[in-house]
């Protein structure tokens, strides 16, 4: 049985105290034991990171970048191995794992350009004999706490750019799918990162709390549910620790009557049911303008769901794998029951799915509710499962009002051929990531990821240009080399 | 007697409940009554700002900028009036008031360039048929809470750029020097700002607390003492409100033996005693390398202090005015006593100063301690008065260690002719604003202001480029107009 | 009679040799004499500019910017006077003159932000102990040669940003409408520009040639016809002088069948006939998809032309004034004749226009040709008059092919409601400035102006960010302050 | 015998007409035959590039970048092979070849970040209902003509970034050292570049002239001597072809009396004699302040030259290899004779060097002249050999005047410990690349390379941010999706 400890100061490390079982959600078989870090381990990791700062922050930028280029090669060479880990522990189909990893690698690509990204602004002779410029200096030890749904990608949103900025890092990945981040962290050591620059502690909530209360930690990046995100942000504020905490979502797709219904239905199938809906950018609500369009779309979705192939992620025929855990599956089923009780019309019911040969797996089929209304719990709450709510509104104004009133404002999209509708929507919608005929508008790695409202806590978004600013502090130098001649006298007034 | 109410929705407004007396610190005469806002007033102001958002955020950028250009003209036309208010209520000498206002106006100048500053980043065909770009959208109602020491400038760090970004604003200036910010806010209405875009509530701690607990407020900029900054930052975090809170400082000047002592002494006179030391960028510690250099410098400072002209700020002969209040004067005197008790050598004693004709004023002369050590309270704490501590160290390494160990990391500077020393210092010092032969390295308005360590709470600095990011939230649009042909099928994998 | 000399070294200057008469094109009355510079005058101007460089290039950026802010105020205060000059000498209606001036002033607004715009890029520790940054230094004496059609605006595209970058300037405006640029140049002296920083020589082709062959001149910005632009660019290259030369245009509007025909017709009326078509961004070709749409549009245009008010620009009822000169009027009439001869269908004929009270004016009415084909001269050549060619094509592909085949590629636009059509067009069209439902897509002042193909000669566009780069040369500093210890040895290999 | 043809459309191609012998300059043995392209070959290459544009310019940016990342891996895997080619054909010592290649690869690293680099600027609601943004589009077929002295690096300054911008490329490397660029071009095909995107034609002046007169070529980047650079720039201008042409240099090092003489002497040894002085950034003049300092330095240099190891570049003990050719060696010897004749003091004479076993090689030893004056030909002209001129001046002012008066302004440096001296020099020197205690201030790949005065023809520098702008043309889109309501009427005035 695989046993996962921690990576501290370049070495694998374990203390064999508390552990947790890791399961293959398609079979419900245990595949590994993962250790849950104690205070001792967390302290070791933070101290290792703290010590590594001394020389790492002084390492020239072009030397740092070389390691990241090597990291890219190593991770690409090991892509199959990583994707297998993702499918085994998370359950997502192998193609989806490849997609995840590809998007993760793009963050390494971006981080390779650190010399360009770290440029400060320089003014010569901005005032009499005065030059002034800014430099962006590392913060120190940075912590990343990442979720189960993208075990490879979300850590890669964080540590590559954090480290390229001159920080050292302690990653605490999800204990439900620890193998991929662990292995990638091992690759980073191979790539030539000095010991202690990137550390990984496995653990649960206890490790997270220890990390965000450690006085040596200067910043934390978190991705997870909104209640935890909020609480981590507030705790970080109490500790004067910089924090960006990304939380939950309820992403609406607005469907205009002029949209190509086949394209919309196909797009929604992938966006709602890909990775079992366990994505913070998954579309969980389709807001359709007009009953005619809605009827067509629902019919179109129903047909597709009937043919949806659910099963082991290793079977490349399959389109959807299991949910992450039994507990989570039951939670999603509860949501479905609540939808029925509160009067939504169940169009497709994923609950009675039978996957031959994988009877113990945590599978659930694609589920669609029609005639959902904004007071229902299935609308208000994030389900994080393969459940799509269809809502019907009269016009774009009403659709927009609905999106803008929701507590979350992560992603959203519109399907239309009409330029005015698309522009009106993207201009006025209260969400951080907007798709125009793009169901999952995850920003490319050279842009930044983040929602609005309860979907994010913090000023700066994940990865991309915002991350460079998040992981650095500004130093502004004002310099005068021409000393005024001897007749200078004291200037008591504010310099202008 | 002048009576200062509030400016809400374009109108002056008062409810005549709680008031506070405003004094001329040079005469101890009351000059005005300022109202202290109740919950009713705060609510009105926030609602006015909230309502004004609807159309202001949709106002084209070039229309917004036109108002800011007019604001610049109006404030320059009224400069004398504003400076008189500053000198009357704060006590600073009139030339210093002019310096303050000039630096404030530079923030308006910067804000005039909003079209350039608000540019987002655009990629066409970044992925197959995909364009992606970012827009920076306003947050909503922003609050500014500002200190007594720069009544005109610090509000101008905040609201011009916040408003140009499309936000509306509620300013709560210091109740000790309210006239200048009030008058400038009136000018802003004249400049053509729509009603409700910029509001001002006078008040004390109660108003501040109401504002940072108002659910309609989306962000707060604060400048003041570290304990208050910290507490406001934490409260804002609890309320999911964006916050930048700038706190205290203990700014060290490092003097290398190769520096021109006349230049250093003159620089320190202005930097330590200008505005009575009531500046968060004031130099309050001189760290001198070598006893020889220290002896020369102390002697040089003593001579200059003997000739320092202290008195009414309206007399243009004077170089230093009174402290802000009796209470504050007594606090500074306590610090001086503590310095003596703890063994520092008092070189110049400002306590027995007599200013003819202004016997009731809150005056204190320039005070210099030599042989200060790092365990003394006068070193550890921010005094915010005309007290300069001289410390003696063996070499640059020791000086740097001292600066880096202090709890504050706002500004610092080095005096030297040596390029290596200057570079070594600026590279390794843990402070946000570094001067090389510049005693007060306040960044120009196109850079940003902020310290490190306990001198700031928040990710992004005041004014300049950081402020544009602070006062906006990112929206990333991903757009596809070439809809794949009919043979497109659902993509369940993560898009890459 | 007004007499216009030159402005050299801050003073008005004339030598009373060659002069030219300036006419009011609405009345054919002479309004002024303008001097045509000889070599002596050109030399004086360039020497004045050269001498002014010494201190101007060392003037701190924030001091330079203050002058530009004052310039803005002065020009706004004198707007009516300037607009009257424009209408008197160019003939355009007064509202159009106001539009021109407003767009000119926006370039001053942009130039006010020079501190932000001139920022170079700074990397600390980019390589071992190495910092590196870029500064953008002025070139020296810059020349601007500007056309008659925007006597106020086009010079303001050039000298404000050139001067803010630290260059000095010699402007040679069109001799057909010299008063507005002359007066604005006088205002610039009032604004506080040091003598010699901005000079103006009036003149004709001889002055232009002297200027671009002067060895002290480092760069030239030109706007005019393509043959002259090309020849100036080549001459500048021979002289190792930086050059941007903007030439002619034939701007196509593509009209999709889904466009709102009323909106299109109104847009085309303004874009084709505003300022008598004497704009390099004027729409002179409407490419309509489908005969049905074309029939409707042509009918719609005809009706509007029947009501088009042509006359003196000072009568605010009028929508279109005279052409610039008798010669030019005759040239346009020749074009109309050629169109008829070559088989285009003349829908509206502007040639027999009678303007009561202004019988000698150079008036021509709005002229529309239908069924124009790509082999006709009226299609191939720039007419620069109130002549609109309507062409009919089957689909967007054909429209695009037409636009892309034309020798010019300045501006173009599409009218449609369809997002895909708009995106396909803007992505694939070979033109530098593209409007989507915007008939005159003149970039805002914080973007840059320039076409493709024969519409521009040079790498960098006019005004905006490109102009900052055009008017500066890059200096890259690489600095090492930590000298390697004594055991350093010679490194004969290329540093990496 | 190796035979080098051309790479066109992905295939190696030869027509066996004119050829040239390639020699090993250390042995004077022929090592290869290189074909000299005829018009047929040049046409084929340009047509291949032109055809490849169709799909390459539409290839998404992230797909393009992936190829560049692969290119980096391939070139690193083949580094030894490439460096051997460099040493064999150019003669430089193998470590120097490695340095060259490393700097070349850094340009690939930079090009990998194309998604970030190609970002345009976006403004939403810049004017009423108007959005505007810029895109940077490829130009078409770009030509690179490169010199013998950096056969690997200089082509890598050009094609990687040109191609990443969406252009296709034809490279004409130096016929004296063709193997490395040829092999790298082959690797680029392996990396996955579509056929025709990168083509290589071997050839001499005839091929260059054909290329810059080909109407399909849109831009040319050239590095070589000043007369050729100038002529190519002028020819390009006649053909309306964008051009950047980098020419010769005479780089001065200014030595202040406070500099560490050992460090200076070591730095100058490498900077003057590394690669036999055949570098456009080589230091060929040392301007020393004061005779005392000069005497010390000259003595120090003489000692080091006595120990300088000259010989085959494959012997890793050697520090300097042969010159490129017999002809060039004789040219350098002529310069040395002229120096003697014109009265310079020959301190070290490299002419009688004997390299055992390599008696036919084109070797020359390190040569130093003292007491050189500014009228001598060895000072005025670029020698491009291992000849260092020492000049003596009284003070920094005089040194600066000397540098600024020279026709070339490529690189320069100062050696000093004094911050004021360094700043004064870097601020006032008329050169594009300035080193402070850095003898060869070649900008890092994320900055740009270019001199001033006769060292460059063109607006934009080589590689780095300038290259992105050079290889693209700006397209500015102005978009309105909210069509004004039906009561809109025609607007004849200029929009503002």
PDB file of C-alpha atoms in Angstrom, chain D residues 249-255 268 271 280-288 372 374 378-380 388-389 391 393 398-415 425 429-431 433-435 438-441 453:
ATOM      1  CA  UNK D 249      30.606  50.377 -32.480  1.00  0.00           C
ATOM      2  CA  UNK D 250      33.548  51.826 -30.633  1.00  0.00           C
ATOM      3  CA  UNK D 251      32.752  51.111 -27.028  1.00  0.00           C
ATOM      4  CA  UNK D 252      34.504  53.192 -24.394  1.00  0.00           C
ATOM      5  CA  UNK D 253      35.174  52.139 -20.827  1.00  0.00           C
ATOM      6  CA  UNK D 254      35.675  55.085 -18.520  1.00  0.00           C
ATOM      7  CA  UNK D 255      37.944  54.303 -15.581  1.00  0.00           C
ATOM      8  CA  UNK D 268      38.981  44.860 -19.775  1.00  0.00           C
ATOM      9  CA  UNK D 271      35.868  42.762 -22.781  1.00  0.00           C
ATOM     10  CA  UNK D 280      29.945  44.768 -31.353  1.00  0.00           C
ATOM     11  CA  UNK D 281      29.958  45.194 -27.576  1.00  0.00           C
ATOM     12  CA  UNK D 282      33.709  44.675 -27.152  1.00  0.00           C
ATOM     13  CA  UNK D 283      35.480  47.419 -25.264  1.00  0.00           C
ATOM     14  CA  UNK D 284      38.004  48.912 -27.645  1.00  0.00           C
ATOM     15  CA  UNK D 285      38.784  52.140 -25.820  1.00  0.00           C
ATOM     16  CA  UNK D 286      39.683  52.656 -22.167  1.00  0.00           C
ATOM     17  CA  UNK D 287      39.381  56.276 -21.124  1.00  0.00           C
ATOM     18  CA  UNK D 288      41.292  56.700 -17.908  1.00  0.00           C
ATOM     19  CA  UNK D 372      45.844  57.258 -28.085  1.00  0.00           C
ATOM     20  CA  UNK D 374      40.912  61.205 -30.716  1.00  0.00           C
ATOM     21  CA  UNK D 378      42.599  53.489 -34.534  1.00  0.00           C
ATOM     22  CA  UNK D 379      40.278  55.616 -32.381  1.00  0.00           C
ATOM     23  CA  UNK D 380      37.907  56.786 -35.069  1.00  0.00           C
ATOM     24  CA  UNK D 388      42.618  48.101 -26.996  1.00  0.00           C
ATOM     25  CA  UNK D 389      43.256  51.853 -27.077  1.00  0.00           C
ATOM     26  CA  UNK D 391      43.314  57.294 -23.623  1.00  0.00           C
ATOM     27  CA  UNK D 393      41.818  62.508 -19.736  1.00  0.00           C
ATOM     28  CA  UNK D 398      36.392  65.213 -20.494  1.00  0.00           C
ATOM     29  CA  UNK D 399      35.784  61.469 -20.687  1.00  0.00           C
ATOM     30  CA  UNK D 400      32.107  62.040 -21.288  1.00  0.00           C
ATOM     31  CA  UNK D 401      32.755  64.624 -23.969  1.00  0.00           C
ATOM     32  CA  UNK D 402      34.980  62.133 -25.761  1.00  0.00           C
ATOM     33  CA  UNK D 403      32.397  59.350 -25.712  1.00  0.00           C
ATOM     34  CA  UNK D 404      29.613  61.640 -26.780  1.00  0.00           C
ATOM     35  CA  UNK D 405      31.541  63.028 -29.724  1.00  0.00           C
ATOM     36  CA  UNK D 406      32.258  59.648 -31.311  1.00  0.00           C
ATOM     37  CA  UNK D 407      30.181  58.677 -34.334  1.00  0.00           C
ATOM     38  CA  UNK D 408      29.121  55.429 -32.663  1.00  0.00           C
ATOM     39  CA  UNK D 409      27.022  55.110 -29.544  1.00  0.00           C
ATOM     40  CA  UNK D 410      26.491  51.423 -29.000  1.00  0.00           C
ATOM     41  CA  UNK D 411      27.712  50.397 -25.537  1.00  0.00           C
ATOM     42  CA  UNK D 412      29.856  52.052 -22.927  1.00  0.00           C
ATOM     43  CA  UNK D 413      30.705  51.564 -19.295  1.00  0.00           C
ATOM     44  CA  UNK D 414      32.164  53.239 -16.266  1.00  0.00           C
ATOM     45  CA  UNK D 415      34.244  51.741 -13.499  1.00  0.00           C
ATOM     46  CA  UNK D 425      27.813  59.214 -16.544  1.00  0.00           C
ATOM     47  CA  UNK D 429      26.308  59.576 -21.982  1.00  0.00           C
ATOM     48  CA  UNK D 430      25.039  59.309 -25.549  1.00  0.00           C
ATOM     49  CA  UNK D 431      24.978  55.559 -25.914  1.00  0.00           C
ATOM     50  CA  UNK D 433      23.686  50.493 -23.546  1.00  0.00           C
ATOM     51  CA  UNK D 434      25.469  51.613 -20.436  1.00  0.00           C
ATOM     52  CA  UNK D 435      27.348  49.529 -17.900  1.00  0.00           C
ATOM     53  CA  UNK D 438      29.760  45.985 -16.093  1.00  0.00           C
ATOM     54  CA  UNK D 439      32.172  45.897 -19.029  1.00  0.00           C
ATOM     55  CA  UNK D 440      29.797  44.271 -21.536  1.00  0.00           C
ATOM     56  CA  UNK D 441      26.360  45.667 -20.743  1.00  0.00           C
ATOM     57  CA  UNK D 453      23.887  57.459 -33.363  1.00  0.00           C
TER      58      UNK D 453
END
